[in-house]
Coordinates of C-alpha atoms in Angstrom, one line a residue:
A1 CA 133.6 -104.2 90.7
A2 CA 135.5 -102.7 93.6
A3 CA 137.2 -100.3 91.1
G4 CA 133.8 -99.4 89.7
A5 CA 132.5 -98.7 93.1
G6 CA 135.6 -96.6 93.8
W7 CA 135.0 -94.6 90.7
A8 CA 131.3 -94.1 91.6
A9 CA 132.4 -92.6 94.9
V10 CA 134.9 -90.3 93.1
C11 CA 132.0 -89.1 90.8
E12 CA 129.8 -88.6 93.8
K13 CA 132.3 -86.4 95.6
F14 CA 132.8 -84.4 92.4
R15 CA 129.0 -83.9 92.0
N16 CA 128.7 -82.8 95.7
A17 CA 131.5 -80.2 95.2
R18 CA 129.6 -78.7 92.2
T19 CA 126.3 -78.6 94.1
L20 CA 127.9 -76.9 97.1
S21 CA 129.5 -74.4 94.8
A22 CA 126.4 -73.7 92.6
V23 CA 123.5 -74.2 94.9
E24 CA 124.4 -74.3 98.6
S25 CA 126.7 -71.2 98.4
R26 CA 123.6 -69.0 97.7
K27 CA 122.4 -69.7 101.2
D28 CA 125.7 -68.9 102.9
P29 CA 125.4 -66.4 105.8
E30 CA 126.9 -62.9 105.3
T31 CA 129.3 -63.6 108.1
E32 CA 130.8 -66.6 106.1
P33 CA 130.0 -65.7 102.5
Y34 CA 132.4 -68.4 101.1
R35 CA 131.6 -71.3 103.5
S36 CA 130.2 -73.6 100.8
K37 CA 132.9 -72.6 98.3
Y38 CA 135.6 -73.7 100.8
S39 CA 133.8 -77.0 101.5
A40 CA 133.6 -77.5 97.7
R41 CA 137.3 -76.8 97.4
A42 CA 138.2 -79.4 100.1
L43 CA 136.1 -82.1 98.2
L44 CA 137.8 -81.2 94.9
Q45 CA 141.2 -81.6 96.5
E46 CA 140.2 -85.0 97.8
V47 CA 139.0 -86.0 94.3
K48 CA 142.4 -84.8 92.9
Q49 CA 144.2 -87.0 95.6
L50 CA 142.1 -90.1 94.7
L51 CA 142.8 -89.6 91.0
S52 CA 146.5 -89.5 91.5
V53 CA 146.6 -92.8 93.4
A54 CA 143.9 -94.5 91.2
E55 CA 144.8 -97.5 88.9
E56 CA 146.2 -95.8 85.8
D57 CA 144.7 -98.0 83.1
D58 CA 142.6 -95.2 81.4
G59 CA 145.1 -93.8 78.9
A60 CA 147.1 -90.7 79.1
Q61 CA 144.7 -88.4 77.4
L62 CA 141.7 -89.3 79.6
R63 CA 143.9 -88.9 82.7
A64 CA 145.0 -85.5 81.5
V65 CA 141.5 -84.4 80.8
R66 CA 140.2 -85.4 84.2
Q67 CA 143.0 -83.6 85.9
A68 CA 142.3 -80.6 83.7
V69 CA 138.6 -80.6 84.8
L70 CA 139.7 -80.5 88.4
E71 CA 142.2 -77.7 87.8
Y72 CA 139.4 -75.8 86.0
E73 CA 137.0 -76.3 88.9
L74 CA 139.6 -75.3 91.4
G75 CA 140.6 -72.3 89.3
V76 CA 137.0 -71.0 89.2
N77 CA 136.6 -71.8 92.9
H78 CA 139.6 -69.6 93.8
T79 CA 138.5 -66.7 91.6
D80 CA 135.0 -66.9 93.2
T81 CA 136.6 -66.4 96.6
E82 CA 138.7 -63.5 95.3
E83 CA 142.0 -65.4 95.4
L84 CA 143.1 -64.4 91.9
S85 CA 146.7 -65.6 91.8
A86 CA 145.8 -69.1 92.9
G87 CA 142.9 -69.1 90.5
E88 CA 145.2 -68.1 87.7
E89 CA 147.6 -70.9 88.5
H90 CA 144.9 -73.6 88.4
L91 CA 143.4 -72.3 85.1
Q92 CA 146.9 -72.1 83.5
R93 CA 147.6 -75.6 84.6
C94 CA 144.2 -76.7 83.1
T95 CA 145.1 -75.1 79.6
Q96 CA 148.6 -76.6 79.7
L97 CA 147.2 -80.1 80.3
L98 CA 144.8 -79.7 77.4
E99 CA 147.1 -78.0 75.0
P100 CA 148.1 -81.1 73.0
H101 CA 144.5 -82.4 72.8
R102 CA 142.6 -79.1 72.6
L103 CA 141.0 -80.0 69.3
S104 CA 139.5 -83.3 70.4
P105 CA 135.8 -83.5 71.3
D106 CA 136.8 -84.4 74.8
C107 CA 138.7 -81.2 75.4
V108 CA 137.5 -78.4 73.3
S109 CA 134.7 -77.2 75.5
L110 CA 136.8 -77.2 78.6
Y111 CA 139.6 -75.4 76.9
I112 CA 137.3 -72.6 75.8
L113 CA 135.8 -72.3 79.3
A114 CA 139.2 -72.1 80.8
Q115 CA 140.3 -69.3 78.4
N116 CA 137.1 -67.4 79.1
N117 CA 137.8 -67.5 82.8
L118 CA 141.4 -66.4 82.3
G119 CA 140.0 -63.6 80.1
I120 CA 137.8 -62.4 82.9
L121 CA 140.6 -62.8 85.5
W122 CA 143.0 -60.6 83.4
S123 CA 140.3 -58.0 82.8
E124 CA 139.7 -57.7 86.5
R125 CA 143.4 -57.0 87.0
G126 CA 143.2 -54.3 84.3
E127 CA 145.5 -56.4 81.9
I128 CA 143.1 -55.9 78.9
K129 CA 145.6 -57.0 76.3
T130 CA 146.4 -60.3 78.0
A131 CA 142.6 -60.9 78.4
Q132 CA 142.2 -60.2 74.7
T133 CA 144.8 -62.9 73.8
C134 CA 143.0 -65.5 76.0
L135 CA 139.6 -64.8 74.5
E136 CA 140.8 -64.6 70.9
S137 CA 142.5 -68.0 71.3
A138 CA 139.2 -69.4 72.5
E139 CA 137.4 -67.8 69.5
T140 CA 140.0 -69.3 67.1
L141 CA 139.7 -72.7 68.6
Y142 CA 135.9 -72.7 68.3
Y143 CA 136.1 -71.9 64.5
Q144 CA 138.8 -74.5 64.0
Y145 CA 136.9 -77.2 65.8
M146 CA 133.6 -76.4 64.0
K147 CA 135.5 -76.6 60.6
E148 CA 137.4 -79.7 61.3
D149 CA 135.0 -81.8 63.4
G150 CA 131.8 -79.9 64.3
N151 CA 130.1 -82.7 66.3
P152 CA 128.7 -81.6 69.7
P153 CA 131.7 -82.0 72.1
V154 CA 131.7 -83.5 75.5
D155 CA 130.7 -81.2 78.4
P156 CA 133.4 -81.0 81.1
S157 CA 131.0 -82.3 83.8
E158 CA 130.6 -85.6 81.8
H159 CA 134.2 -86.7 82.7
F160 CA 132.9 -87.5 86.2
M161 CA 129.7 -89.2 85.2
A162 CA 128.6 -92.8 84.7
E163 CA 127.9 -93.8 81.1
E164 CA 124.1 -93.7 81.6
E165 CA 124.2 -90.1 82.9
K166 CA 125.9 -88.7 79.9
L167 CA 124.3 -85.7 78.1
T168 CA 122.4 -85.8 74.8
D169 CA 124.0 -84.3 71.7
Q170 CA 121.4 -81.5 71.8
E171 CA 122.3 -80.6 75.4
R172 CA 126.1 -80.8 74.6
S173 CA 125.7 -78.5 71.7
K174 CA 123.6 -76.0 73.7
R175 CA 126.3 -75.9 76.4
F176 CA 129.2 -75.6 73.9
E177 CA 127.5 -72.7 72.0
K178 CA 126.7 -71.0 75.3
A179 CA 130.4 -71.1 76.3
Y180 CA 131.3 -69.6 72.9
T181 CA 128.6 -66.9 73.3
H182 CA 130.3 -65.9 76.5
T183 CA 133.6 -65.7 74.7
L184 CA 132.1 -63.2 72.3
Y185 CA 130.4 -61.3 75.1
Y186 CA 133.7 -60.8 77.0
L187 CA 135.5 -59.9 73.7
A188 CA 132.9 -57.2 73.1
Q189 CA 133.8 -55.7 76.5
V190 CA 137.5 -56.0 75.9
Y191 CA 137.2 -54.2 72.5
Q192 CA 135.1 -51.5 74.2
H193 CA 137.9 -51.0 76.7
L194 CA 140.5 -50.8 74.0
E195 CA 138.3 -48.2 72.2
M196 CA 137.8 -50.5 69.2
T197 CA 134.2 -49.3 69.1
E198 CA 133.2 -50.7 65.8
K199 CA 134.5 -54.2 66.6
A200 CA 132.9 -54.0 70.1
A201 CA 129.5 -53.2 68.5
Q202 CA 129.8 -56.0 66.0
Y203 CA 130.6 -58.6 68.8
C204 CA 127.9 -57.2 71.0
H205 CA 125.4 -57.6 68.1
T206 CA 126.5 -61.2 67.5
T207 CA 126.3 -62.0 71.2
L208 CA 122.7 -60.6 71.4
K209 CA 121.7 -62.6 68.3
R210 CA 123.2 -65.8 69.7
Q211 CA 121.6 -65.4 73.1
L212 CA 118.2 -65.2 71.5
E213 CA 119.0 -68.2 69.2
Y214 CA 120.0 -70.4 72.1
C215 CA 117.5 -68.9 74.6
G216 CA 120.2 -68.1 77.1
Y217 CA 119.6 -64.6 78.4
N218 CA 118.1 -62.5 81.1
P219 CA 115.5 -60.3 79.4
V220 CA 116.3 -57.1 81.3
E221 CA 120.0 -57.4 80.8
W222 CA 119.5 -58.3 77.1
A223 CA 117.2 -55.4 76.5
L224 CA 119.6 -52.9 78.1
N225 CA 122.5 -54.2 76.0
A226 CA 120.4 -53.9 72.9
A227 CA 119.4 -50.4 73.8
S228 CA 123.0 -49.3 74.4
L229 CA 124.0 -50.9 71.1
S230 CA 121.3 -48.8 69.5
Q231 CA 123.2 -45.7 70.7
Y232 CA 126.3 -46.9 68.9
Y233 CA 124.3 -47.2 65.6
L234 CA 122.9 -43.7 66.2
S235 CA 126.4 -42.3 66.4
K236 CA 127.0 -43.8 63.0
Q237 CA 123.7 -42.5 61.6
C238 CA 122.5 -46.0 61.0
F239 CA 118.9 -45.3 62.0
M240 CA 117.4 -48.5 60.7
E241 CA 119.8 -50.6 62.8
S242 CA 119.3 -48.4 65.8
R243 CA 115.5 -48.6 65.6
H244 CA 115.8 -52.4 65.2
C245 CA 117.8 -52.7 68.4
L246 CA 115.4 -50.5 70.3
A247 CA 112.3 -52.3 69.1
A248 CA 113.9 -55.6 70.0
A249 CA 114.8 -54.2 73.5
N250 CA 111.1 -53.3 74.0
V251 CA 109.9 -56.7 72.9
I252 CA 112.4 -58.7 75.0
F253 CA 112.0 -56.4 78.0
S254 CA 108.3 -57.1 78.1
Q255 CA 109.2 -60.8 78.8
A256 CA 110.5 -59.7 82.2
G257 CA 106.9 -59.1 82.9
Q258 CA 105.4 -57.6 86.0
V259 CA 107.0 -58.9 89.1
P260 CA 104.3 -60.0 91.5
S261 CA 104.0 -57.3 94.2
A262 CA 104.8 -59.3 97.3
E263 CA 105.0 -57.6 100.7
D264 CA 108.7 -58.2 101.1
N265 CA 111.4 -55.6 100.2
E266 CA 112.9 -57.8 97.5
A267 CA 109.9 -57.7 95.3
E268 CA 109.6 -54.0 95.8
Q269 CA 113.3 -53.5 94.9
N270 CA 112.7 -55.6 91.8
Q271 CA 109.8 -53.5 90.8
H272 CA 111.8 -50.4 91.3
D273 CA 114.7 -51.8 89.2
L274 CA 112.4 -52.8 86.4
R275 CA 110.8 -49.4 86.3
Q276 CA 114.2 -47.8 86.2
R277 CA 115.5 -50.0 83.3
K278 CA 112.3 -49.3 81.4
A279 CA 112.8 -45.6 81.8
E280 CA 116.5 -46.0 80.6
I281 CA 115.3 -47.7 77.5
A282 CA 112.8 -44.9 77.0
R283 CA 115.6 -42.4 77.2
C284 CA 117.4 -44.3 74.4
W285 CA 114.3 -43.9 72.3
I286 CA 114.2 -40.2 72.9
K287 CA 117.8 -39.9 71.6
Y288 CA 116.8 -41.9 68.6
C289 CA 113.9 -39.6 67.7
L290 CA 115.9 -36.5 68.4
N291 CA 118.9 -37.6 66.4
L292 CA 116.8 -38.6 63.4
L293 CA 115.0 -35.2 63.4
Q294 CA 118.3 -33.2 63.9
S295 CA 120.0 -35.1 61.1
A296 CA 117.1 -34.4 58.8
Q297 CA 117.4 -30.7 59.7
K298 CA 121.1 -30.6 58.8
L299 CA 120.3 -32.1 55.4
L300 CA 117.5 -29.6 54.7
E301 CA 118.7 -26.3 56.1
D302 CA 120.2 -23.5 54.0
N303 CA 123.0 -21.2 55.1
I304 CA 120.8 -19.2 57.5
G305 CA 119.2 -22.2 59.1
E306 CA 115.9 -22.1 57.3
L307 CA 114.3 -25.0 55.4
D308 CA 115.5 -25.0 51.8
P309 CA 112.5 -26.0 49.6
D310 CA 114.6 -27.0 46.5
R311 CA 116.6 -29.3 48.7
Q312 CA 113.4 -30.8 50.1
V313 CA 112.1 -31.6 46.6
E314 CA 115.4 -33.2 45.6
L315 CA 115.6 -35.3 48.8
K316 CA 112.1 -36.6 48.4
A317 CA 112.7 -37.7 44.8
Q318 CA 116.0 -39.3 45.9
R319 CA 114.3 -41.2 48.7
K320 CA 111.6 -42.6 46.4
K321 CA 114.4 -44.1 44.3
D322 CA 116.5 -45.6 47.1
E323 CA 113.8 -46.9 49.4
D324 CA 113.1 -50.4 48.0
V325 CA 116.7 -51.4 47.4
T326 CA 118.5 -50.4 50.6
E327 CA 115.9 -51.6 53.1
K328 CA 116.0 -55.2 51.8
I329 CA 119.8 -55.4 51.8
R330 CA 120.4 -53.9 55.2
K331 CA 117.5 -55.7 56.9
K332 CA 119.3 -59.1 56.5
A333 CA 122.3 -57.9 58.3
V334 CA 120.7 -57.0 61.6
L335 CA 117.6 -59.1 62.2
F336 CA 117.3 -60.5 65.7
G337 CA 115.8 -63.7 66.8
T338 CA 113.3 -66.3 65.8
S339 CA 110.2 -65.7 63.7
D340 CA 107.8 -65.1 66.6
I341 CA 110.1 -62.5 68.1
C342 CA 110.7 -61.0 64.7
D343 CA 107.0 -60.4 64.2
S344 CA 106.7 -58.5 67.4
V345 CA 109.9 -56.5 66.6
L346 CA 108.6 -55.6 63.2
A347 CA 105.3 -54.4 64.6
M348 CA 107.2 -52.3 67.1
E349 CA 109.4 -50.9 64.3
E350 CA 106.4 -49.8 62.3
K351 CA 105.4 -47.3 65.0
V352 CA 108.2 -45.0 64.0
S353 CA 110.1 -44.2 60.8
S354 CA 113.8 -44.8 60.3
T355 CA 114.1 -42.6 57.2
Y356 CA 114.8 -38.8 57.4
P357 CA 111.6 -36.8 57.8
L358 CA 111.4 -34.3 55.0
D359 CA 108.3 -32.2 55.9
F360 CA 106.3 -31.1 58.9
Q361 CA 103.9 -34.0 58.9
E362 CA 106.7 -36.6 58.9
A363 CA 108.7 -34.7 61.5
R364 CA 105.6 -34.4 63.7
E365 CA 105.1 -38.2 63.8
I366 CA 108.6 -38.8 65.0
F367 CA 108.3 -35.9 67.4
L368 CA 105.2 -37.5 69.0
V369 CA 106.9 -40.8 69.5
G370 CA 109.8 -39.0 71.2
Q371 CA 107.4 -37.0 73.3
N372 CA 105.6 -40.2 74.5
Y373 CA 109.0 -41.6 75.7
V374 CA 109.7 -38.3 77.4
Q375 CA 106.6 -38.8 79.5
E376 CA 107.5 -42.4 80.2
A377 CA 111.1 -41.5 81.3
K378 CA 109.9 -38.6 83.4
E379 CA 107.5 -40.9 85.3
F380 CA 110.5 -42.7 86.8
F381 CA 113.1 -39.9 86.8
Q382 CA 111.3 -37.4 88.9
V383 CA 112.9 -34.1 89.7
D384 CA 113.0 -34.6 93.5
D385 CA 115.0 -37.9 93.4
Y386 CA 116.8 -37.6 90.1
A387 CA 117.4 -33.9 89.5
T388 CA 120.2 -34.3 86.9
D389 CA 118.4 -37.1 84.9
H390 CA 115.1 -35.3 85.0
T391 CA 116.7 -32.1 83.7
E392 CA 118.4 -33.9 80.9
I393 CA 115.1 -35.4 79.8
V394 CA 113.4 -32.0 79.9
Q395 CA 116.3 -30.6 77.8
D396 CA 115.7 -33.3 75.3
H397 CA 112.0 -32.5 75.3
S398 CA 112.8 -28.9 74.6
A399 CA 115.2 -30.0 71.8
L400 CA 112.4 -32.0 70.2
F401 CA 110.3 -28.9 70.1
K402 CA 113.2 -26.8 68.7
V403 CA 113.7 -29.2 65.8
L404 CA 110.0 -29.5 65.1
A405 CA 109.8 -25.7 64.9
F406 CA 112.4 -25.9 62.1
F407 CA 109.8 -27.8 60.0
E408 CA 107.0 -25.4 60.8
E409 CA 106.4 -22.8 58.1
D410 CA 104.0 -20.6 60.1
Y411 CA 105.9 -18.1 62.2
E412 CA 103.1 -17.7 64.8
R413 CA 102.9 -21.4 65.4
R414 CA 106.7 -21.7 65.4
C415 CA 106.7 -19.0 68.1
K416 CA 104.2 -21.1 70.2
M417 CA 106.6 -24.1 70.0
H418 CA 109.4 -22.0 71.4
K419 CA 107.1 -20.7 74.1
R420 CA 106.5 -24.4 75.1
R421 CA 110.3 -24.8 75.5
V422 CA 110.5 -21.7 77.8
D423 CA 107.5 -23.0 79.9
M424 CA 109.3 -26.3 80.5
L425 CA 112.8 -25.0 81.1
E426 CA 112.1 -22.0 83.4
P427 CA 110.6 -23.9 86.3
I428 CA 113.5 -26.5 86.2
Y429 CA 116.1 -23.6 86.1
A430 CA 114.4 -21.9 89.0
A431 CA 114.4 -25.1 91.1
L432 CA 118.1 -25.9 90.6
N433 CA 120.7 -24.6 93.0
P434 CA 123.5 -23.3 90.8
Q435 CA 126.1 -24.0 93.5
Y436 CA 125.6 -27.7 93.0
Y437 CA 124.4 -27.7 89.4
L438 CA 126.7 -25.1 87.8
L439 CA 127.1 -26.8 84.5
V440 CA 123.4 -27.6 84.1
S441 CA 122.4 -24.1 85.2
R442 CA 124.7 -22.6 82.5
Q443 CA 123.2 -24.9 79.9
L444 CA 119.7 -23.8 80.9
Q445 CA 120.6 -20.1 81.0
F446 CA 122.0 -20.3 77.6
E447 CA 119.2 -22.3 76.1
L448 CA 116.5 -20.0 77.6
A449 CA 118.4 -17.0 76.2
E450 CA 118.6 -18.6 72.8
T451 CA 114.9 -19.5 72.9
Y452 CA 113.8 -16.0 73.8
Y453 CA 116.2 -14.6 71.1
E454 CA 114.6 -16.9 68.5
M455 CA 111.1 -15.8 69.6
M456 CA 112.2 -12.1 69.4
D457 CA 113.5 -12.7 65.8
L458 CA 110.2 -14.4 64.8
K459 CA 108.2 -11.5 66.3
V460 CA 110.3 -9.0 64.3
A461 CA 109.8 -11.0 61.1
I462 CA 106.0 -11.1 61.8
G463 CA 106.1 -7.3 62.5
N464 CA 108.0 -6.6 59.2
R465 CA 105.0 -8.0 57.3
L466 CA 102.6 -5.5 58.9
E467 CA 101.9 -2.1 57.4
E468 CA 103.2 -0.5 60.5
L469 CA 104.1 -1.9 64.0
D470 CA 101.3 -1.7 66.5
S471 CA 102.1 -1.1 70.2
H472 CA 101.2 -4.7 71.1
T473 CA 103.9 -6.1 68.8
I474 CA 106.4 -3.5 69.9
K475 CA 105.8 -4.4 73.5
K476 CA 106.2 -8.1 72.7
I477 CA 109.5 -7.6 70.8
N478 CA 110.9 -5.5 73.6
S479 CA 109.9 -7.9 76.4
L480 CA 111.3 -10.9 74.6
A481 CA 114.6 -9.0 73.9
Q482 CA 114.8 -8.0 77.6
L483 CA 114.3 -11.6 78.7
A484 CA 116.9 -12.9 76.2
I485 CA 119.4 -10.3 77.5
K486 CA 118.6 -11.3 81.1
Y487 CA 119.4 -15.0 80.5
Y488 CA 122.6 -14.2 78.5
E489 CA 123.8 -11.9 81.3
L490 CA 123.1 -14.6 83.9
F491 CA 125.1 -17.0 81.8
L492 CA 128.0 -14.5 81.5
D493 CA 127.8 -13.8 85.2
S494 CA 128.2 -17.5 86.0
L495 CA 131.7 -17.3 84.4
R496 CA 132.9 -14.6 86.9
N497 CA 135.1 -15.6 89.8
P498 CA 134.0 -15.3 93.4
D499 CA 135.1 -11.6 93.4
K500 CA 132.6 -11.1 90.5
V501 CA 135.5 -10.4 88.0
F502 CA 135.0 -11.6 84.4
P503 CA 137.9 -13.9 83.3
E504 CA 140.8 -12.3 81.4
E505 CA 141.0 -15.4 79.1
L506 CA 138.0 -17.7 78.6
E507 CA 138.3 -21.5 79.0
E508 CA 138.1 -23.5 75.8
D509 CA 134.7 -25.1 76.7
V510 CA 132.9 -21.8 77.3
L511 CA 134.7 -19.7 74.7
R512 CA 132.2 -20.0 71.9
P513 CA 129.0 -19.8 74.1
A514 CA 130.4 -16.7 75.9
M515 CA 131.3 -15.0 72.6
V516 CA 127.9 -15.8 71.1
A517 CA 126.2 -14.4 74.3
K518 CA 128.1 -11.2 73.9
F519 CA 127.3 -11.0 70.2
H520 CA 123.6 -11.7 70.7
I521 CA 123.3 -9.1 73.5
A522 CA 124.9 -6.5 71.2
R523 CA 122.3 -7.4 68.5
L524 CA 119.4 -7.4 71.1
Y525 CA 120.2 -3.9 72.2
G526 CA 120.0 -2.9 68.6
K527 CA 116.5 -4.5 68.3
L528 CA 114.9 -2.7 71.2
I529 CA 112.3 -0.2 70.0
T530 CA 111.8 3.1 71.8
P531 CA 110.7 6.6 70.7
D532 CA 113.0 8.1 73.3
L533 CA 116.2 9.3 71.5
K534 CA 118.3 9.4 74.6
K535 CA 117.4 5.8 75.3
Q536 CA 118.1 4.9 71.7
L537 CA 121.6 6.4 72.1
E538 CA 122.2 4.5 75.3
N539 CA 121.2 1.2 73.6
M540 CA 123.5 1.9 70.7
Q541 CA 126.3 2.7 73.2
T542 CA 125.7 -0.6 75.0
S543 CA 125.6 -2.5 71.7
L544 CA 128.9 -1.0 70.6
E545 CA 130.5 -2.0 73.9
Y546 CA 129.5 -5.6 73.4
Y547 CA 130.7 -5.7 69.7
T548 CA 133.9 -4.0 70.7
F549 CA 134.5 -6.7 73.4
L550 CA 134.4 -9.4 70.7
V551 CA 136.8 -7.5 68.3
E552 CA 139.3 -6.7 71.1
Y553 CA 139.2 -10.1 72.6
C554 CA 140.1 -11.7 69.3
E555 CA 142.9 -9.2 68.7
K556 CA 144.4 -10.2 72.1
Y557 CA 143.8 -13.9 71.7
P558 CA 144.0 -14.8 68.0
D559 CA 143.3 -18.5 68.7
A560 CA 139.8 -17.5 69.6
V561 CA 139.0 -16.4 66.0
R562 CA 138.2 -19.8 64.6
A563 CA 135.5 -20.3 67.3
V564 CA 133.6 -17.1 66.2
E565 CA 134.5 -16.3 62.6
T566 CA 131.0 -15.2 61.4
E567 CA 130.2 -13.3 64.6
L568 CA 133.6 -11.5 64.4
E569 CA 133.1 -10.4 60.8
L570 CA 129.7 -8.8 61.7
S571 CA 131.1 -7.3 64.9
K572 CA 133.9 -5.6 63.1
E573 CA 131.4 -4.2 60.6
M574 CA 129.2 -2.9 63.4
V575 CA 132.1 -1.3 65.3
G576 CA 132.8 0.6 62.0
L577 CA 129.2 1.6 61.5
L578 CA 127.8 2.4 64.9
P579 CA 129.8 5.5 65.8
T580 CA 128.6 7.3 62.6
R581 CA 125.0 6.3 63.4
M582 CA 125.4 7.6 66.9
E583 CA 126.8 10.9 65.6
R584 CA 123.8 11.3 63.4
L585 CA 121.4 10.6 66.3
R586 CA 123.2 13.1 68.5
A587 CA 122.9 15.7 65.8
K588 CA 119.2 14.9 65.5
M589 CA 118.8 15.3 69.3
Y590 CA 120.6 18.6 69.4
S591 CA 118.5 20.0 66.5
F592 CA 115.5 19.5 68.7
I593 CA 116.9 21.6 71.5

């Protein structure tokens, strides 16, 4: 009886240590953040002392396991207080004690927990390969145990419990599976670090699935992880999987619910964080819609960037054939969650297609979904507080219009879509200080120039259909061309050094844009319409200078050729043709005198 009472006291000490560590430590003052952890450590050391002097009639394995539990608790305690070396020693000792018995139901759970913690510890030290070894050994052990035994194993805390307090099989199983889910979660991060992206995504997906299955997750965190996984699938052009992850992210995120708006700051901060996370998921949806539309454009466009009607007919027929088969096969691989969650996810998925849009109507539906998420994201990422994020969202909005214009057959309507882009980009560009936002400023200058250039081309095409150009159309063409020139020149000026000198040799990242800008300016001067012959001659001269720049630059730096092959060909041609045209124009002028 005395021994029994002694053992009860040992168990009581152990339980107190765990309560101090898990519960009391949350209330520790900032001045002594680890007070409860240190008290817990002292109790664990006492338990260790008592064990070593206790009557040893319990058998070697049980003794080893109890010692291992204490080493594990001490290991976690030391890592919690940022004493990594001591933490590592305790955890290593724990795995050494368990090594011979690691496959027994008494030990397997603890062994996996210890390896998980060693994995985290090595990751924090930047020793990713060592972390990988620990975590993979935990993974292997899980598989081996499930194959050879498979019964719910004992939870480490039970080694210091009276018989009547022991856990049910269901609870044991839940805790064991949770430990293994953590193994997979940390492995996903390790593979990400080692740039094994495919494997990382696979493990992330399994982790998310298991978290839903065993109901062990924080909805906001889960939704963010699912949304970032969707971006991996996007990069692989797996739109169905990407959409599934995003739909699941929306459904699970809604479980986070509205935080009651209490007066205190914490609730306010929570509210703010929730709104930010929701906006981040919205941004992932924007990328989804944009990527799906852009990929469809790549499939449908001919060599001058227009929609190829034959290709369209072919792809529509192909789609009809493939539809039924692939959907069923691939659905199985990715589905998240239990039936009630599945239904909500399916309903969310039905709001937007995951197959390539092949005509304007289909493209417009995806565009509208994307545009809704743009509004949602902009509500949180407002320009005053989040200039960079806000600008990126507006650029995505503009890109949505650009790709929708590709599907639009009517030139006038297409022009209006580009006008919408200009209207959203110009105020943003005007508000940014180029000193602080050089890169974004350049992107906006270039995109505005391209958009005006596109509009000018469309107006020329519309004008070509008329019997003769009326003064209104001429004015429109000229003003669009001037605006395009203005923004291309601003972009080129941004490349000059503080003394306003244009670089001798262009940096790799701006080489193509700078060359395209020069080439387009040359073309634009050729498009300006004026009855004044002297002005015509000046425009031709300017045009020639820009074409010549391209040709001479590529002669001087042959490496640049591959960046601008098409533009270079045309520039060479124009450098050959323009002087003759100018001669003819001069002759015409002098004949008037």
